[in-house]
Amino acid sequence: MLNEIDLSRADLNLLVLFETVLDEGNVGRAAERLNLSASAVSHGLGRLRRLLNDPLFLKTPKGVVPTERAKELAAPIGDILARVRSVISTAEPFDPARSRRRFTIGTADGFSVFLPPLLDEIARNAPGIDLVVRHMQMETALSDLDGRLIDLAIAPFYELPARFAAQMLYEEEFVVAARSGHSFLKEPTIENYCRMQHLLVAPRGDPSGVVDELLESRGLSRRVALAVPNFMLALDLLTKTELVCVLPKRFVEMHAERYAVATAKLPLDLGVSSIKAAVPKAALMDAGLVWLLDVLGRTG
């Protein structure tokens, strides 16, 4: 922690410099992004090193790499800057056409169908806005929002604590996906489904999921031959194997042109999932986030 003497010497711009050098991994590129000279960035890093009593960045042939101390400081410094930017954004009108904001969205790749229309809207009406999409698990979504690690979370939320607000984006159903021409697609019965070898998307490596619970309730089971951490890897593997996998329908359709994968109705009732964008209610004072939620609601 900084003591009172250190705070008297502290400069918020040094934290912005730290964030930019960490992001770019190169002093020259950081200088260009900040519209500073390389010597000014080096001088600022020197001040920050003395302030925090650590080298922070070590030179390599390709640029700089953070020290362990810098890695530890990355999250709290990012949080400080996010809070400062949020305060400033509420003090002046938000103009998407002129804004240089960067928003961080937490989601899983299976629910990334919002990205193409959102990027199209940004390109047309808010060309200075940048996005960071961060992989997020449902178990950590709310804590990530509380900790300001992300600006908003996109996932199939059902019930949210009162401190959160949500914007409905779209409804999603799950289907059985397999390579085009797969035998299951011709006879998508529950019996045939249980006879297949299955691919499961399991970010935490769990060998079973909701589908297995439903099957067990009916006295049935399936063999999960392979579990992988994300949806894109699952989609790629389906084209090269005889495995079948339960995937979000809109996600499969979005990538249909790139992968020779077809779908069939899942012979189990998983219902329809409501994909929502969630933010802390306190963040609704941020005009930029309100704009982003509105765009997602219109384009989702």
CSV table of C-alpha atoms in Angstrom, one decimal:
chain,number,residue,atom,x,y,z
A,1,MET,CA,0.0,0.0,0.0
A,2,LEU,CA,1.1,3.6,-0.7
A,3,ASN,CA,1.8,5.6,2.4
A,4,GLU,CA,0.9,9.3,2.7
A,5,ILE,CA,4.4,10.5,1.6
A,6,ASP,CA,4.2,8.3,-1.5
A,7,LEU,CA,0.7,9.6,-2.3
A,8,SER,CA,2.0,13.1,-2.3
A,9,ARG,CA,4.4,12.1,-5.1
A,10,ALA,CA,1.9,9.8,-6.9
A,11,ASP,CA,0.6,10.8,-10.3
A,12,LEU,CA,-2.5,9.0,-11.8
A,13,ASN,CA,-0.9,9.2,-15.2
A,14,LEU,CA,1.8,6.8,-14.0
A,15,LEU,CA,-0.9,4.2,-13.4
A,16,VAL,CA,-2.2,4.8,-17.0
A,17,LEU,CA,1.4,4.4,-18.2
A,18,PHE,CA,1.8,1.2,-16.2
A,19,GLU,CA,-1.5,-0.2,-17.7
A,20,THR,CA,-0.5,0.7,-21.3
A,21,VAL,CA,3.1,-0.8,-21.1
A,22,LEU,CA,1.7,-3.9,-19.5
A,23,ASP,CA,-0.9,-4.2,-22.3
A,24,GLU,CA,1.5,-3.5,-25.2
A,25,GLY,CA,4.6,-5.3,-23.8
A,26,ASN,CA,6.7,-2.7,-25.6
A,27,VAL,CA,7.8,0.8,-24.5
A,28,GLY,CA,7.8,2.2,-28.1
A,29,ARG,CA,4.2,1.0,-28.8
A,30,ALA,CA,3.1,2.3,-25.4
A,31,ALA,CA,4.5,5.7,-26.2
A,32,GLU,CA,2.7,5.8,-29.5
A,33,ARG,CA,-0.6,4.9,-27.9
A,34,LEU,CA,-0.1,7.5,-25.2
A,35,ASN,CA,1.1,10.2,-27.7
A,36,LEU,CA,4.3,10.5,-25.7
A,37,SER,CA,8.0,10.1,-26.6
A,38,ALA,CA,9.7,6.8,-25.7
A,39,SER,CA,12.0,8.8,-23.4
A,40,ALA,CA,9.0,10.3,-21.6
A,41,VAL,CA,7.6,6.8,-21.0
A,42,SER,CA,11.0,5.5,-19.8
A,43,HIS,CA,11.2,8.5,-17.4
A,44,GLY,CA,7.7,7.8,-16.1
A,45,LEU,CA,8.5,4.1,-15.6
A,46,GLY,CA,11.6,5.2,-13.6
A,47,ARG,CA,9.4,7.3,-11.3
A,48,LEU,CA,6.9,4.5,-10.9
A,49,ARG,CA,9.7,2.0,-10.1
A,50,ARG,CA,11.0,4.3,-7.3
A,51,LEU,CA,7.5,4.8,-6.0
A,52,LEU,CA,6.7,1.1,-5.9
A,53,ASN,CA,10.2,-0.1,-5.2
A,54,ASP,CA,10.3,-2.7,-7.9
A,55,PRO,CA,11.7,-2.9,-11.5
A,56,LEU,CA,8.2,-3.7,-12.8
A,57,PHE,CA,9.3,-4.4,-16.4
A,58,LEU,CA,12.3,-6.3,-17.6
A,59,LYS,CA,13.8,-5.8,-21.0
A,60,THR,CA,13.8,-8.6,-23.6
A,61,PRO,CA,14.8,-8.7,-27.3
A,62,LYS,CA,11.1,-8.3,-28.2
A,63,GLY,CA,10.1,-5.7,-25.7
A,64,VAL,CA,9.5,-5.9,-21.9
A,65,VAL,CA,7.9,-8.4,-19.6
A,66,PRO,CA,6.3,-7.7,-16.2
A,67,THR,CA,8.0,-8.8,-13.0
A,68,GLU,CA,6.0,-10.9,-10.5
A,69,ARG,CA,5.3,-7.7,-8.5
A,70,ALA,CA,3.9,-6.0,-11.7
A,71,LYS,CA,1.7,-9.1,-12.3
A,72,GLU,CA,0.3,-8.7,-8.7
A,73,LEU,CA,-0.3,-5.0,-9.2
A,74,ALA,CA,-2.1,-5.4,-12.6
A,75,ALA,CA,-5.6,-6.2,-11.2
A,76,PRO,CA,-5.7,-3.6,-8.4
A,77,ILE,CA,-4.3,-0.9,-10.7
A,78,GLY,CA,-6.8,-1.9,-13.4
A,79,ASP,CA,-9.6,-1.7,-10.8
A,80,ILE,CA,-8.4,1.8,-9.7
A,81,LEU,CA,-8.4,3.1,-13.2
A,82,ALA,CA,-11.8,1.5,-14.0
A,83,ARG,CA,-13.3,3.3,-11.0
A,84,VAL,CA,-11.7,6.6,-11.9
A,85,ARG,CA,-12.9,6.3,-15.5
A,86,SER,CA,-16.4,5.5,-14.3
A,87,VAL,CA,-16.5,8.5,-12.0
A,88,ILE,CA,-15.2,10.8,-14.8
A,89,SER,CA,-17.7,9.3,-17.3
A,90,THR,CA,-20.6,10.3,-15.0
A,91,ALA,CA,-19.3,13.8,-14.8
A,92,GLU,CA,-19.6,14.6,-18.5
A,93,PRO,CA,-22.0,13.6,-21.3
A,94,PHE,CA,-21.1,10.4,-23.1
A,95,ASP,CA,-20.7,10.8,-26.9
A,96,PRO,CA,-20.2,7.4,-28.5
A,97,ALA,CA,-19.0,9.1,-31.7
A,98,ARG,CA,-16.1,10.7,-29.9
A,99,SER,CA,-15.5,8.4,-27.0
A,100,ARG,CA,-12.2,6.5,-26.6
A,101,ARG,CA,-13.6,4.1,-24.0
A,102,ARG,CA,-12.6,0.5,-23.6
A,103,PHE,CA,-15.2,-1.9,-22.3
A,104,THR,CA,-14.5,-5.3,-20.9
A,105,ILE,CA,-17.2,-8.0,-21.5
A,106,GLY,CA,-17.1,-11.3,-19.7
A,107,THR,CA,-18.7,-14.3,-21.4
A,108,ALA,CA,-18.1,-17.8,-22.7
A,109,ASP,CA,-17.4,-18.3,-26.4
A,110,GLY,CA,-20.6,-20.2,-26.9
A,111,PHE,CA,-22.5,-17.0,-26.2
A,112,SER,CA,-20.4,-14.7,-28.4
A,113,VAL,CA,-23.0,-14.3,-31.1
A,114,PHE,CA,-23.6,-10.8,-30.0
A,115,LEU,CA,-20.1,-9.7,-31.2
A,116,PRO,CA,-20.6,-9.3,-35.0
A,117,PRO,CA,-23.6,-7.0,-34.8
A,118,LEU,CA,-22.0,-5.1,-31.9
A,119,LEU,CA,-18.8,-4.6,-33.8
A,120,ASP,CA,-20.7,-3.4,-36.8
A,121,GLU,CA,-22.6,-0.8,-34.7
A,122,ILE,CA,-19.3,0.4,-33.1
A,123,ALA,CA,-17.6,0.6,-36.6
A,124,ARG,CA,-20.5,2.8,-37.9
A,125,ASN,CA,-21.3,5.0,-34.9
A,126,ALA,CA,-18.5,4.7,-32.3
A,127,PRO,CA,-15.2,4.1,-34.1
A,128,GLY,CA,-13.0,5.1,-31.1
A,129,ILE,CA,-14.5,2.5,-28.7
A,130,ASP,CA,-12.5,-0.7,-28.0
A,131,LEU,CA,-13.7,-4.0,-26.6
A,132,VAL,CA,-12.0,-6.7,-24.5
A,133,VAL,CA,-13.8,-10.0,-24.3
A,134,ARG,CA,-12.7,-12.0,-21.3
A,135,HIS,CA,-13.5,-15.7,-20.8
A,136,MET,CA,-15.8,-16.0,-17.9
A,137,GLN,CA,-17.4,-19.0,-16.0
A,138,MET,CA,-20.9,-18.7,-14.6
A,139,GLU,CA,-19.5,-19.5,-11.1
A,140,THR,CA,-17.4,-16.3,-11.1
A,141,ALA,CA,-19.6,-14.0,-13.1
A,142,LEU,CA,-21.1,-12.0,-10.2
A,143,SER,CA,-17.8,-11.8,-8.3
A,144,ASP,CA,-16.1,-10.6,-11.5
A,145,LEU,CA,-18.7,-7.8,-11.8
A,146,ASP,CA,-18.4,-6.9,-8.1
A,147,GLY,CA,-14.7,-6.7,-8.4
A,148,ARG,CA,-14.9,-4.6,-11.5
A,149,LEU,CA,-12.8,-7.1,-13.4
A,150,ILE,CA,-15.4,-6.8,-16.2
A,151,ASP,CA,-17.9,-4.1,-17.1
A,152,LEU,CA,-20.7,-6.4,-17.9
A,153,ALA,CA,-21.4,-10.2,-18.1
A,154,ILE,CA,-23.2,-12.0,-20.8
A,155,ALA,CA,-24.6,-15.4,-19.9
A,156,PRO,CA,-27.8,-17.4,-19.4
A,157,PHE,CA,-28.7,-15.7,-16.2
A,158,TYR,CA,-31.9,-16.9,-14.5
A,159,GLU,CA,-32.1,-15.1,-11.1
A,160,LEU,CA,-29.8,-12.3,-10.1
A,161,PRO,CA,-29.3,-10.6,-6.7
A,162,ALA,CA,-31.1,-7.3,-6.2
A,163,ARG,CA,-27.8,-5.4,-6.7
A,164,PHE,CA,-27.6,-6.3,-10.4
A,165,ALA,CA,-29.6,-5.2,-13.4
A,166,ALA,CA,-30.0,-7.3,-16.6
A,167,GLN,CA,-30.7,-6.5,-20.3
A,168,MET,CA,-32.4,-9.3,-22.3
A,169,LEU,CA,-30.4,-10.0,-25.4
A,170,TYR,CA,-31.8,-13.2,-27.0
A,171,GLU,CA,-33.2,-16.6,-26.3
A,172,GLU,CA,-31.1,-19.7,-27.0
A,173,GLU,CA,-31.9,-23.3,-27.3
A,174,PHE,CA,-29.5,-26.2,-27.3
A,175,VAL,CA,-29.1,-28.8,-30.1
A,176,VAL,CA,-27.1,-31.9,-30.9
A,177,ALA,CA,-24.3,-31.0,-33.3
A,178,ALA,CA,-22.2,-33.5,-35.3
A,179,ARG,CA,-20.3,-33.6,-38.5
A,180,SER,CA,-22.4,-33.3,-41.7
A,181,GLY,CA,-23.6,-36.8,-42.7
A,182,HIS,CA,-23.2,-38.3,-39.2
A,183,SER,CA,-25.5,-41.3,-38.6
A,184,PHE,CA,-27.2,-39.7,-35.6
A,185,LEU,CA,-28.6,-36.9,-37.7
A,186,LYS,CA,-30.7,-39.4,-39.6
A,187,GLU,CA,-32.2,-40.9,-36.5
A,188,PRO,CA,-32.0,-38.4,-33.6
A,189,THR,CA,-33.9,-40.6,-31.1
A,190,ILE,CA,-33.1,-40.8,-27.4
A,191,GLU,CA,-32.0,-44.4,-27.7
A,192,ASN,CA,-29.6,-43.5,-30.6
A,193,TYR,CA,-28.4,-40.5,-28.6
A,194,CYS,CA,-27.4,-42.7,-25.7
A,195,ARG,CA,-25.5,-45.0,-28.0
A,196,MET,CA,-23.3,-42.2,-29.3
A,197,GLN,CA,-19.9,-41.2,-28.0
A,198,HIS,CA,-20.2,-37.7,-26.6
A,199,LEU,CA,-18.1,-34.5,-26.5
A,200,LEU,CA,-18.8,-32.3,-23.5
A,201,VAL,CA,-17.8,-28.6,-23.1
A,202,ALA,CA,-16.6,-28.5,-19.5
A,203,PRO,CA,-14.5,-25.4,-18.6
A,204,ARG,CA,-13.7,-26.9,-15.2
A,205,GLY,CA,-13.1,-30.4,-16.5
A,206,ASP,CA,-16.2,-32.0,-15.0
A,207,PRO,CA,-17.0,-35.3,-16.8
A,208,SER,CA,-20.8,-34.8,-16.6
A,209,GLY,CA,-23.3,-32.0,-16.9
A,210,VAL,CA,-27.0,-31.1,-16.9
A,211,VAL,CA,-27.7,-33.5,-19.8
A,212,ASP,CA,-26.3,-36.4,-17.7
A,213,GLU,CA,-28.6,-35.4,-14.8
A,214,LEU,CA,-31.6,-35.5,-17.1
A,215,LEU,CA,-30.7,-38.8,-18.5
A,216,GLU,CA,-30.1,-40.3,-15.0
A,217,SER,CA,-33.6,-39.1,-14.0
A,218,ARG,CA,-35.0,-41.3,-16.8
A,219,GLY,CA,-32.8,-44.2,-16.0
A,220,LEU,CA,-30.5,-43.6,-18.9
A,221,SER,CA,-26.8,-42.7,-19.4
A,222,ARG,CA,-24.3,-41.7,-22.0
A,223,ARG,CA,-20.6,-42.0,-22.5
A,224,VAL,CA,-18.6,-38.8,-22.4
A,225,ALA,CA,-15.6,-39.8,-24.4
A,226,LEU,CA,-14.0,-36.3,-24.4
A,227,ALA,CA,-14.4,-33.1,-22.4
A,228,VAL,CA,-12.9,-29.9,-23.6
A,229,PRO,CA,-12.7,-26.4,-22.1
A,230,ASN,CA,-14.5,-24.3,-24.7
A,231,PHE,CA,-17.1,-24.3,-27.5
A,232,MET,CA,-14.9,-23.4,-30.4
A,233,LEU,CA,-12.6,-26.4,-29.8
A,234,ALA,CA,-15.6,-28.6,-29.6
A,235,LEU,CA,-17.0,-27.3,-32.9
A,236,ASP,CA,-13.6,-28.0,-34.6
A,237,LEU,CA,-13.3,-31.5,-33.2
A,238,LEU,CA,-16.8,-32.4,-34.3
A,239,THR,CA,-15.8,-32.0,-38.0
A,240,LYS,CA,-12.9,-34.5,-37.5
A,241,THR,CA,-14.5,-37.2,-35.3
A,242,GLU,CA,-17.7,-39.3,-34.8
A,243,LEU,CA,-18.5,-37.5,-31.6
A,244,VAL,CA,-21.7,-35.6,-31.0
A,245,CYS,CA,-22.1,-32.6,-28.7
A,246,VAL,CA,-24.8,-30.4,-27.2
A,247,LEU,CA,-24.2,-26.8,-28.3
A,248,PRO,CA,-26.1,-23.5,-28.5
A,249,LYS,CA,-28.0,-23.4,-31.7
A,250,ARG,CA,-27.2,-19.8,-32.6
A,251,PHE,CA,-23.5,-20.4,-32.0
A,252,VAL,CA,-23.5,-23.3,-34.4
A,253,GLU,CA,-25.4,-21.3,-37.0
A,254,MET,CA,-23.0,-18.4,-36.7
A,255,HIS,CA,-20.0,-20.7,-37.7
A,256,ALA,CA,-21.9,-22.9,-40.1
A,257,GLU,CA,-20.0,-21.6,-43.1
A,258,ARG,CA,-16.6,-22.4,-41.6
A,259,TYR,CA,-17.4,-25.8,-40.2
A,260,ALA,CA,-19.0,-28.8,-41.9
A,261,VAL,CA,-21.3,-29.4,-38.9
A,262,ALA,CA,-25.1,-30.0,-38.8
A,263,THR,CA,-27.6,-30.2,-36.0
A,264,ALA,CA,-30.6,-32.2,-34.8
A,265,LYS,CA,-33.1,-31.5,-32.1
A,266,LEU,CA,-32.0,-32.7,-28.7
A,267,PRO,CA,-34.2,-35.6,-27.6
A,268,LEU,CA,-34.4,-34.1,-24.1
A,269,ASP,CA,-36.1,-31.0,-22.8
A,270,LEU,CA,-33.4,-28.5,-21.8
A,271,GLY,CA,-35.9,-25.6,-22.2
A,272,VAL,CA,-34.9,-22.2,-23.6
A,273,SER,CA,-32.2,-20.1,-22.0
A,274,SER,CA,-32.5,-16.4,-21.8
A,275,ILE,CA,-29.1,-14.8,-22.6
A,276,LYS,CA,-28.7,-11.5,-20.7
A,277,ALA,CA,-26.2,-8.8,-20.1
A,278,ALA,CA,-25.8,-8.1,-16.4
A,279,VAL,CA,-24.2,-5.1,-14.7
A,280,PRO,CA,-24.2,-3.8,-11.1
A,281,LYS,CA,-27.1,-1.4,-10.6
A,282,ALA,CA,-24.6,1.2,-9.4
A,283,ALA,CA,-22.9,1.1,-12.8
A,284,LEU,CA,-26.1,2.4,-14.4
A,285,MET,CA,-24.9,5.9,-13.5
A,286,ASP,CA,-22.3,5.3,-16.2
A,287,ALA,CA,-23.7,6.7,-19.4
A,288,GLY,CA,-21.2,4.7,-21.4
A,289,LEU,CA,-22.4,1.4,-20.0
A,290,VAL,CA,-26.0,2.4,-20.5
A,291,TRP,CA,-25.2,3.1,-24.1
A,292,LEU,CA,-23.5,-0.3,-24.5
A,293,LEU,CA,-26.4,-2.1,-22.9
A,294,ASP,CA,-28.8,-0.3,-25.2
A,295,VAL,CA,-26.8,-1.3,-28.3
A,296,LEU,CA,-26.6,-4.9,-27.1
A,297,GLY,CA,-30.3,-4.9,-26.6
A,298,ARG,CA,-31.0,-3.6,-30.1
A,299,THR,CA,-28.5,-5.8,-31.9
A,300,GLY,CA,-28.7,-9.0,-29.9
